[in-house]
Coordinates of C-alpha atoms in Angstrom, one line a residue:
X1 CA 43.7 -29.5 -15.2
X2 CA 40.8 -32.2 -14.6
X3 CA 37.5 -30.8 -13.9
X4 CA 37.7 -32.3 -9.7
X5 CA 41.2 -30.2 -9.3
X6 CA 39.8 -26.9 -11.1
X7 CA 36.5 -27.4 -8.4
X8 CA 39.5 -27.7 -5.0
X9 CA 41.3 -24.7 -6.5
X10 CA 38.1 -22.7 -5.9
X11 CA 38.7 -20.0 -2.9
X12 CA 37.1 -21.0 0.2
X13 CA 34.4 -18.5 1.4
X14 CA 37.1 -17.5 4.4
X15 CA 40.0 -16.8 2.0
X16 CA 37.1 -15.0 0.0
X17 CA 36.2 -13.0 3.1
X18 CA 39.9 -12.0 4.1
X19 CA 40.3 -10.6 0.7
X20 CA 37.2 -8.0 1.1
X21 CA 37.3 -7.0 4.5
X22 CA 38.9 -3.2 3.2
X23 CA 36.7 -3.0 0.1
X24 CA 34.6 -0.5 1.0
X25 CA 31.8 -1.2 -1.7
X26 CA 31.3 -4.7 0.4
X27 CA 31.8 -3.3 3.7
X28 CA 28.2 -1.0 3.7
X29 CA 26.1 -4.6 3.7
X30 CA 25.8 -6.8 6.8
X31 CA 28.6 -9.4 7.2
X32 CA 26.0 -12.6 7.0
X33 CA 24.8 -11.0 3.8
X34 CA 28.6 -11.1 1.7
X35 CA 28.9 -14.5 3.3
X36 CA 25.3 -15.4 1.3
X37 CA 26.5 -13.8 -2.0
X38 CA 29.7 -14.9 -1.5
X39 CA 28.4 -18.7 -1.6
X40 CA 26.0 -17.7 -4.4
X41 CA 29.4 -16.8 -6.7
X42 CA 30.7 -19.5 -5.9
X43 CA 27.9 -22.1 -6.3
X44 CA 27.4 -20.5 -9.8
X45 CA 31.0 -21.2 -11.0
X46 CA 31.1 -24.4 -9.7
X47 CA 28.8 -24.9 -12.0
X48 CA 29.8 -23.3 -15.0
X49 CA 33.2 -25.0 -14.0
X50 CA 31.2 -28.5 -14.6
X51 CA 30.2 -27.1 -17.9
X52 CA 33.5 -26.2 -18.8
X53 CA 33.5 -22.3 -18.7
X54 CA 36.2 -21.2 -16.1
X55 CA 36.0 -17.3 -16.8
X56 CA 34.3 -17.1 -13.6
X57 CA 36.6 -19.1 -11.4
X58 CA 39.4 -16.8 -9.9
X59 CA 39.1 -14.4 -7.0
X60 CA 38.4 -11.4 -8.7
X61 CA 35.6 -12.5 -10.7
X62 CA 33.8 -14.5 -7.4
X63 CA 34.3 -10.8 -5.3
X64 CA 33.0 -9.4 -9.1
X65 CA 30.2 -11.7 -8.9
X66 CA 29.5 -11.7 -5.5
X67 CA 28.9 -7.3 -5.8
X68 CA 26.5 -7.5 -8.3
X69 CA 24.5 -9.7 -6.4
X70 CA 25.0 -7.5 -3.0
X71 CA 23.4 -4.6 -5.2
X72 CA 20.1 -6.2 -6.4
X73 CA 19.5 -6.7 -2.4
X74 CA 20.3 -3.0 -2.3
X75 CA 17.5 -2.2 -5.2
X76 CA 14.2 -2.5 -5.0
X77 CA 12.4 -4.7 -7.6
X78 CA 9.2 -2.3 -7.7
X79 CA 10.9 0.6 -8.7
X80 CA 10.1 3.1 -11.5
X81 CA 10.5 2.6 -14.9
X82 CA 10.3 5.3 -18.4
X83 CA 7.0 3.9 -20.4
X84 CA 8.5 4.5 -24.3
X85 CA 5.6 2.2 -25.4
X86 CA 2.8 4.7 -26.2
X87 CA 0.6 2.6 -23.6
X88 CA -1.0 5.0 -21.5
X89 CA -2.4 2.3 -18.9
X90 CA 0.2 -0.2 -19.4
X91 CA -1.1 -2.6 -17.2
X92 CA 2.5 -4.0 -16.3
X93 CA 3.7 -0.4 -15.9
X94 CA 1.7 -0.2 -13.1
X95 CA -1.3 1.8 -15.0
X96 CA -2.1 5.7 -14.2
X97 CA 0.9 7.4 -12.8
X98 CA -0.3 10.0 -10.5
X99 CA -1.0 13.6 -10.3
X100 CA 1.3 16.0 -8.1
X101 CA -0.9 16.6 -5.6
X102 CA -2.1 13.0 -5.5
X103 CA 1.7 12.2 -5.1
X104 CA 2.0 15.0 -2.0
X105 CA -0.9 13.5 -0.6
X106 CA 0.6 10.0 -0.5
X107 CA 3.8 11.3 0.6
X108 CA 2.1 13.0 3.7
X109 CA 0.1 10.0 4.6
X110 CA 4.1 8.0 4.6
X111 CA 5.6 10.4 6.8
X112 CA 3.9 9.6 9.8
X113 CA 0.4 8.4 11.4
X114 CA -2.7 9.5 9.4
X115 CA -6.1 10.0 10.7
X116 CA -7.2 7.0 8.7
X117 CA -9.8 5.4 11.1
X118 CA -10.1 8.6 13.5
X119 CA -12.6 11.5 13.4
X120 CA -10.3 14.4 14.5
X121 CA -13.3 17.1 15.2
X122 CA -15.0 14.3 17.5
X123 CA -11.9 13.1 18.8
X124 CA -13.3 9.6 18.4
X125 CA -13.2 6.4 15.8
X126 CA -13.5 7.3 12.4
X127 CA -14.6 5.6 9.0
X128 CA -12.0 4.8 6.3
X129 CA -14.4 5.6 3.5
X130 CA -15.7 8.9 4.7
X131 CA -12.5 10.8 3.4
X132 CA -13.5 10.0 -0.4
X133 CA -17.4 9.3 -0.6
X134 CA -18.6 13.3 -0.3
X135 CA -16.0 14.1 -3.3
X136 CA -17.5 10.7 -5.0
X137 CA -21.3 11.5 -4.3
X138 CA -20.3 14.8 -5.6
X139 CA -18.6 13.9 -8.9
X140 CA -21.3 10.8 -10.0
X141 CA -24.5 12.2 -8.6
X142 CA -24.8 9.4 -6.6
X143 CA -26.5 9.1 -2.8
X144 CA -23.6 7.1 -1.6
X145 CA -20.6 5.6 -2.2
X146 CA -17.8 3.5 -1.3
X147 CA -14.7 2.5 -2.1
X148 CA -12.5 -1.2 -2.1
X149 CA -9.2 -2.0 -3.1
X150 CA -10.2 -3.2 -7.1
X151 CA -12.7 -3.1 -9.2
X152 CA -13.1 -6.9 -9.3
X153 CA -13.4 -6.7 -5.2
X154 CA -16.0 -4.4 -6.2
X155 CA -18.1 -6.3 -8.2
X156 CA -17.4 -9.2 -5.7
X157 CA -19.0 -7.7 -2.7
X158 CA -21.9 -6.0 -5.0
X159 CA -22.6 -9.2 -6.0
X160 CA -22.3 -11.1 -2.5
X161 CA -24.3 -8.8 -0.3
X162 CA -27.2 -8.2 -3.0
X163 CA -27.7 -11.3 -4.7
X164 CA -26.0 -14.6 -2.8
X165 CA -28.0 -17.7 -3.4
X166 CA -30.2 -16.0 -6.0
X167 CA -29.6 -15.9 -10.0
X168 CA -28.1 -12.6 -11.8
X169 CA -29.6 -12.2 -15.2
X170 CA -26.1 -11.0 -17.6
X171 CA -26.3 -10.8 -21.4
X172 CA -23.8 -13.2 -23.3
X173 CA -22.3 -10.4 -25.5
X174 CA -20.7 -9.0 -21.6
X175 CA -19.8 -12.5 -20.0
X176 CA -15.4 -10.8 -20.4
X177 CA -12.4 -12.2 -19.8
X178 CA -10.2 -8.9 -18.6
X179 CA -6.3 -9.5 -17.2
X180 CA -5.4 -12.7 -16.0
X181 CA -7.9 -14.8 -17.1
X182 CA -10.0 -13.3 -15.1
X183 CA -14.0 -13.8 -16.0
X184 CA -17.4 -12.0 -15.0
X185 CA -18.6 -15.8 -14.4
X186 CA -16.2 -16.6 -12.2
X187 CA -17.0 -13.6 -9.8
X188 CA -20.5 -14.3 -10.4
X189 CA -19.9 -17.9 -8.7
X190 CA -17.5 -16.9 -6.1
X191 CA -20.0 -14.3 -4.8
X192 CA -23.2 -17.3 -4.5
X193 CA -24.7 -16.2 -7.1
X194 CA -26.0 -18.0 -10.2
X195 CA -25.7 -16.9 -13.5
X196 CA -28.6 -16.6 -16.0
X197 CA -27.3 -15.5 -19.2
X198 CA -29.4 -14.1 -22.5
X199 CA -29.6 -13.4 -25.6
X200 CA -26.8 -14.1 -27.6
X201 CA -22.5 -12.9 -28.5
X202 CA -24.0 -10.1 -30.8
X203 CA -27.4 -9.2 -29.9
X204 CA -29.4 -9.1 -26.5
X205 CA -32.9 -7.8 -26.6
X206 CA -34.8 -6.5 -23.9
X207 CA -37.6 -9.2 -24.1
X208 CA -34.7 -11.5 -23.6
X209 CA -33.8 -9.9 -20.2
X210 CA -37.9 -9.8 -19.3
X211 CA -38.3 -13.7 -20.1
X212 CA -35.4 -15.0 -17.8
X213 CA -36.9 -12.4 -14.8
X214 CA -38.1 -15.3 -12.1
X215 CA -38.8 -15.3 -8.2
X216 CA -35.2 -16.3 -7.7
X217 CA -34.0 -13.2 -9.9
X218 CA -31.9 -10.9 -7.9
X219 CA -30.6 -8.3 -10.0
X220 CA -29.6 -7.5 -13.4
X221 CA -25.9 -6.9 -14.0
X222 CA -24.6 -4.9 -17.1
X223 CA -21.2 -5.5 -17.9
X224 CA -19.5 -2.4 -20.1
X225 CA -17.2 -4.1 -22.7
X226 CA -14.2 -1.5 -22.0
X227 CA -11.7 -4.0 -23.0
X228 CA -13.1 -5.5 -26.6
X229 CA -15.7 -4.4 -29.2
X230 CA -18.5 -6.3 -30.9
X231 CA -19.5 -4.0 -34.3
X232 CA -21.9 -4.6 -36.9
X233 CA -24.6 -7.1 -36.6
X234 CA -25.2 -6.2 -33.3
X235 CA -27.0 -4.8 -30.5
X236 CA -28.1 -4.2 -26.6
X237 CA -30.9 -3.1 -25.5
X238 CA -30.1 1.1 -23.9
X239 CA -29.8 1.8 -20.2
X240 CA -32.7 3.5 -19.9
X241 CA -34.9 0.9 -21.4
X242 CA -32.9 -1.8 -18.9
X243 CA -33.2 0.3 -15.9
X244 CA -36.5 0.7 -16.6
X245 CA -37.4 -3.4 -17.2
X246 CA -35.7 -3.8 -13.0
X247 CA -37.2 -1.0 -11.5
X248 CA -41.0 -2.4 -12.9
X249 CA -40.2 -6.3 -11.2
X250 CA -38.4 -4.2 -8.2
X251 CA -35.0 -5.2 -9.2
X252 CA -32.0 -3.4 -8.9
X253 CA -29.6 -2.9 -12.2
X254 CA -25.7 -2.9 -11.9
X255 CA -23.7 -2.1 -14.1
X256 CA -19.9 -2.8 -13.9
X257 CA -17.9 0.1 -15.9
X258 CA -14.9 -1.2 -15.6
X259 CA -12.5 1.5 -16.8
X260 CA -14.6 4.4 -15.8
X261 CA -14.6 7.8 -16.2
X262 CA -16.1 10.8 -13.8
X263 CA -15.2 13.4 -17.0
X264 CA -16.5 13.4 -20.4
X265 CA -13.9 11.6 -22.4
X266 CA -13.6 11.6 -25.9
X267 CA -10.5 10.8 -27.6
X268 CA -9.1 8.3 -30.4
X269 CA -12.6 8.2 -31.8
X270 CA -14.0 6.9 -29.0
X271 CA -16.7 8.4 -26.4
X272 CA -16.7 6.6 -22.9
X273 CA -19.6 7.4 -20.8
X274 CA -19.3 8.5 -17.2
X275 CA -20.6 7.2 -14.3
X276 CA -23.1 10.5 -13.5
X277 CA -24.3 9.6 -16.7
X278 CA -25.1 6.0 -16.2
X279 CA -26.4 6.7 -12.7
X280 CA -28.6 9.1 -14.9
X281 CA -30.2 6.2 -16.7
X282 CA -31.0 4.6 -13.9
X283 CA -28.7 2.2 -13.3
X284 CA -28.7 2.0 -9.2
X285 CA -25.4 1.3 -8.6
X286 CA -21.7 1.3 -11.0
X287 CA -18.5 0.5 -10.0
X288 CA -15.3 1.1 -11.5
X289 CA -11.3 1.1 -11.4
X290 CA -9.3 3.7 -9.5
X291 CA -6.1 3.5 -11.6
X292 CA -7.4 3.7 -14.9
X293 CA -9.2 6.2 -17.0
X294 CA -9.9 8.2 -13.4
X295 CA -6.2 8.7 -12.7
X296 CA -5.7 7.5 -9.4
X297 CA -4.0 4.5 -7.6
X298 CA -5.8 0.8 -7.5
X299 CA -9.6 1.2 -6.2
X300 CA -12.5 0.0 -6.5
X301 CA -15.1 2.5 -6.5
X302 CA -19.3 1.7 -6.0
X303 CA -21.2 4.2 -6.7
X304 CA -25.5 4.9 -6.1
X305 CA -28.1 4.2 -4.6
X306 CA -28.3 4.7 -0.6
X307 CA -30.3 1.5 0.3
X308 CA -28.1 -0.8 -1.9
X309 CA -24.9 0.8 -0.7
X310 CA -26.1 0.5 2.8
X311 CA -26.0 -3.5 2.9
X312 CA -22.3 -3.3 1.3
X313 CA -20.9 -1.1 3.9
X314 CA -22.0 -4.0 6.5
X315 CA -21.4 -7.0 4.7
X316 CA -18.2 -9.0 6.4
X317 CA -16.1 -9.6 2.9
X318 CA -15.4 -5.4 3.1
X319 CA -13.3 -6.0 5.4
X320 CA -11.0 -8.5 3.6
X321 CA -11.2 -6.1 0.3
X322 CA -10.8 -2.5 2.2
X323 CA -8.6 -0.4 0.7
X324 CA -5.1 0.9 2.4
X325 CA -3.9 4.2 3.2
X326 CA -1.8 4.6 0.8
X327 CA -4.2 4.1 -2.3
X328 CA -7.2 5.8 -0.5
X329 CA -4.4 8.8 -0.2
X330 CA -3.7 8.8 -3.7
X331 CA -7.6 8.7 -4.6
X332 CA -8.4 11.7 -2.4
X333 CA -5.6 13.6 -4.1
X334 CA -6.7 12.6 -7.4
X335 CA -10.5 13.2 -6.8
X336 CA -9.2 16.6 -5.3
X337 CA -7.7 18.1 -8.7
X338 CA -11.2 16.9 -10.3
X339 CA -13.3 19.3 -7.9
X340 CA -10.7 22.5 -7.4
X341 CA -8.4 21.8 -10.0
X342 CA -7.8 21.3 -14.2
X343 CA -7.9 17.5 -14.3
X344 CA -7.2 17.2 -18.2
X345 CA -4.3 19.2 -17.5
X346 CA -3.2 18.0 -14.1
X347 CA -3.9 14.6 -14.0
X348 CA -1.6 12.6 -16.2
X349 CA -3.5 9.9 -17.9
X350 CA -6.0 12.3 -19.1
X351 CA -3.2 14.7 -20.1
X352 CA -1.6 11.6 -22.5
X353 CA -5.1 10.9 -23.8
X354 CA -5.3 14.8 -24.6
X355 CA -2.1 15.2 -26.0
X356 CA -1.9 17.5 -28.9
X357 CA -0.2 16.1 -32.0
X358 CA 2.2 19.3 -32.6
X359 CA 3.9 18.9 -29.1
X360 CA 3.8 15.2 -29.2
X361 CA 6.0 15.9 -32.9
X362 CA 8.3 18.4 -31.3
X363 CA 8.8 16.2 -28.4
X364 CA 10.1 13.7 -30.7
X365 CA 12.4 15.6 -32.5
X366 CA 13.9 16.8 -29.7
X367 CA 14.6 13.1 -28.6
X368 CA 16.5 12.5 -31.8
X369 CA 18.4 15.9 -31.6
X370 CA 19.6 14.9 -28.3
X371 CA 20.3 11.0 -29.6
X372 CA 22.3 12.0 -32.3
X373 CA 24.5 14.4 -30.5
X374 CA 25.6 11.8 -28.1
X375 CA 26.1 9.0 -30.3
X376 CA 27.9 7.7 -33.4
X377 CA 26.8 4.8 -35.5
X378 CA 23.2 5.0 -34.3
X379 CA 20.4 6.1 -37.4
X380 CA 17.3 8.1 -35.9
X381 CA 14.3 8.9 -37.5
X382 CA 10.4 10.4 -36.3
X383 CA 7.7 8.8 -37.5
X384 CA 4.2 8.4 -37.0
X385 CA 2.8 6.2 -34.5
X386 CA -0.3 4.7 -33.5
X387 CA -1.5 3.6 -29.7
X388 CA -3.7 1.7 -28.4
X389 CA -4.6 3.7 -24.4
X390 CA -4.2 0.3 -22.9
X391 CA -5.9 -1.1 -19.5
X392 CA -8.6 -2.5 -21.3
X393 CA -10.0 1.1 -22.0
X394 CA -11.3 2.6 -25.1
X395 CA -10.3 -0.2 -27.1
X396 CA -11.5 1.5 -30.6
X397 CA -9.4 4.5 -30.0
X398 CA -6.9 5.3 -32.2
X399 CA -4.2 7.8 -30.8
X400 CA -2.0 8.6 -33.6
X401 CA 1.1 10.4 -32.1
X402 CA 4.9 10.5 -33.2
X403 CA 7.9 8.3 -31.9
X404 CA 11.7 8.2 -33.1
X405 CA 13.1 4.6 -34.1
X406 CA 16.6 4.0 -33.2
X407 CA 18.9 1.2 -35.2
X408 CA 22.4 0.4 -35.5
X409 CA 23.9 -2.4 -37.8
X410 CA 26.4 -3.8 -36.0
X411 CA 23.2 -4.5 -33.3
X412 CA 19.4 -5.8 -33.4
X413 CA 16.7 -3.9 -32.1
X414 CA 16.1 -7.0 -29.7
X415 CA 19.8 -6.9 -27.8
X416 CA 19.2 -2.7 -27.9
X417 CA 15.7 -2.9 -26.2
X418 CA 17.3 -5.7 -23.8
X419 CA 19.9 -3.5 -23.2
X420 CA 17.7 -0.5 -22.3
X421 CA 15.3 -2.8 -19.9
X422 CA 18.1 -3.5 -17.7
X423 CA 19.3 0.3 -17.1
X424 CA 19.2 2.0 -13.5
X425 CA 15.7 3.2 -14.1
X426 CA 14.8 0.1 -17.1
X427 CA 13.7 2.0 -20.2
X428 CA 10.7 0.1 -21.6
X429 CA 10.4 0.6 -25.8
X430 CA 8.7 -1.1 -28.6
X431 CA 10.2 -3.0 -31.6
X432 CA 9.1 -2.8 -35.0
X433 CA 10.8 -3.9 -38.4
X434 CA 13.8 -4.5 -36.5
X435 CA 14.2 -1.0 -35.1
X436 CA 13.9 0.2 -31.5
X437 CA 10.8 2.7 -31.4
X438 CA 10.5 5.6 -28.2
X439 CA 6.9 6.6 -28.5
X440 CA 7.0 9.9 -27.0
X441 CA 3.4 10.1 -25.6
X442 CA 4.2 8.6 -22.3
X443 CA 7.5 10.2 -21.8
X444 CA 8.5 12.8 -19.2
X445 CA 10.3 15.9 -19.8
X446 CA 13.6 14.6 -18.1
X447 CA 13.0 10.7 -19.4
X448 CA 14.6 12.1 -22.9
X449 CA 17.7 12.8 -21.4
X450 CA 17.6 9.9 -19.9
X451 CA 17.2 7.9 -22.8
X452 CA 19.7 9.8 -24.9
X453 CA 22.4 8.8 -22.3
X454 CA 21.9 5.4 -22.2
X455 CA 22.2 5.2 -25.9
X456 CA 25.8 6.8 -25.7
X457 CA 26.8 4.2 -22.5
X458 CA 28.8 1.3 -24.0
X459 CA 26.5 -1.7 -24.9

């Protein structure tokens, strides 16, 4: 049959239409919406008809066709997925996953109308940011604070209200590039400000930071390098010392924490410092993420100093970086199990982080148990793993933890893990030597099962 008659034999969208009206898989979406996928089906095997593939040109396959595409409308595309990668803030994961009562609080906050912008003892307008800056103030030692929807927005406004139209002295070793491409520079411009940086990539003294102080300095920003290391040959003058060089020319220091921590953290071989900590040293105001080393949803927190918070809270860019219910919800749930509650226990990041080596090993062997008793021809093994925590935080830790590599021979480890990704809830895994690898540290009790099954499902 020529290609021109195989494209007329097609069914016509009505004849297409007749032939589902009693399916009752089709019948649950709206009639305009099968007409749309219907069209799609067929627009696709027209095409593969030009190309010389007809196994998508009869009536079944088009209705076939035309239900798979019904069901991505009927599936969200943010939806949750089982982190087998050993990345604790996975970035592209969405970060922390949150804590159960940060979760309830969320849900409560869905369910109906929230007294987000009312005071409920006055009976009058309220403030957003009150329902977060005691437990803040309280957690940092600082005077004030406030909260915006990232940390970059945080920086952003610190930057715009304090020191538009005036030069920001920054030390070359801290001028990052974190997700995105994003760059301290390029905040620095967007704000008004002008960049003076000193010293050089490995070493900034504190003389450098005194010679570039001018009448048109403004402030001196300290950028924490929670994403990369420089080691060796190289230096930065403390905080105290810095803190100390601002507050003699009347300056105020900021430094930008970026992952940030409200708990002493050590783990991998890393220490981070917290934000009471830095606020000790006399930095006069720090910001930081929400979602990362903290626990929470995205946020931008600003903590410090009462008369440099003050200008923020009435500068006019807050109001196109304030954050939403939703993610001030899940931070006052979070901050919540910090003040009345066992964070390294209850807050999942920094149980991950935590994670003690003999359940991370049984963990995995359990996985393989179970992926051996449902499935034939697949080889499993535990092994050792290392992880990197991810999000640009600690990025000299080492978390060495255990994982189970999956293989079979009549299949590569790259049509396995695509396989996985495109499961009901996708399974996200590493690949290493040709072998699919489940690092357990990220994994929930019920994600093994999970896993497991989806290994004995036809491929």
């Amino acid at each position: 049959m020529e290609i021109n008659d195989k494209l007329r034999s097609l069914p016509a969208i009505d004849s297409l239409l007749s032939a589902v009206t009693t399916d009752l898989e089709i019948k649950q979406y709206p009639r305009e919406l099968v007409i749309n996928c219907l069209r799609q089906a067929v627009t696709s095997a027209r095409d593969a008809l030009r190309k010389g593939d007809d196994s998508a040109a009869s009536q079944a396959a088009l209705i076939s066709q035309a239900k798979v595409l019904l069901k991505k409308h009927n599936q969200p595309s943010l939806r949750r997925v089982i982190n087998a990668t050993g990345v604790v803030l996975h970035t592209n994961l969405g970060r922390a996953p949150l804590s159960q009562r940060a979760r309830k609080c969320v849900t409560g906050i869905m369910e109906g109308y929230s007294t987000l912008e009312y005071n409920v003892a006055l009976g009058e307008r309220g403030s957003r940011y009150t329902h977060v800056e005691e437990q803040l103030c309280r957690l940092t030692g600082a005077e004030e604070a406030l909260v915006v929807n990232n940390n970059a927005a945080a920086v952003l406004l610190v930057l715009s209200a304090l020191t538009s139209g005036q030069e920001v002295i920054v030390s070359r070793g801290e001028l990052v590039e974190i997700g995105g491409s994003f760059r301290i520079p390029d905040v620095l411009r967007q704000s008004g400000a002008t960049l003076v940086e000193v010293g050089s990539t490995n070493k900034t003294h504190l003389s450098d930071y005194e010679q570039a102080i001018g009448p048109n300095t403004a402030a001196i920003l300290k950028v924490h390098t929670s994403n990369y290391c420089i080691i060796g040959f190289a230096s930065q003058p403390s905080g105290v010392e810095l803190a100390a060089l601002a507050h003699k020319h009347s300056l105020p220091v900021i430094e930008d924490l970026g992952s940030g921590t409200i708990v002493p953290l050590t783990t991998g071989g890393q220490r981070e410092p917290t934000a009471a900590q830095r606020l000790q040293l006399g930095f006069d105001l720090v910001t930081f993420s929400g979602d990362k080393l903290l626990g929470a949803g995205q946020a931008g927190i600003i903590a410090g100093k009462r008369q440099y918070i003050g200008p923020l809270k009435k500068h006019p860019l807050l109001r196109a970086i304030r954050i939403d219910k939703l993610s001030l919800a899940a931070l006052e749930g979070t901050l919540m199990e910090y003040i009345v509650g066992n964070p390294v226990q209850d807050i999942p990041v920094l149980a991950m982080l935590h994670s003690d080596n003999a359940i991370l090993k049984e963990r995995a062997n359990y996985l393989k148990e179970l992926i051996l008793e449902q499935n034939t021809g697949i080889t499993a093994e535990v092994i050792t793993l290392n992880s990197p925590a991810g999000g640009g935080a600690l990025p000299a830790a080492v978390l060495t933890g255990y994982g189970v590599t999956v293989c079979r021979q009549d299949m590569s480890a790259a049509h396995m893990e695509n396989y996985l990704r495109q499961q009901e809830i996708p399974i996200v895994a590493r690949i290493q030597e040709d072998k699919v690898i489940f690092d357990v540290r990220c994994l929930l009790e019920q994600d093994l099962a999970v896993i497991a099954s989806a290994l004995s499902t036809s491929f």
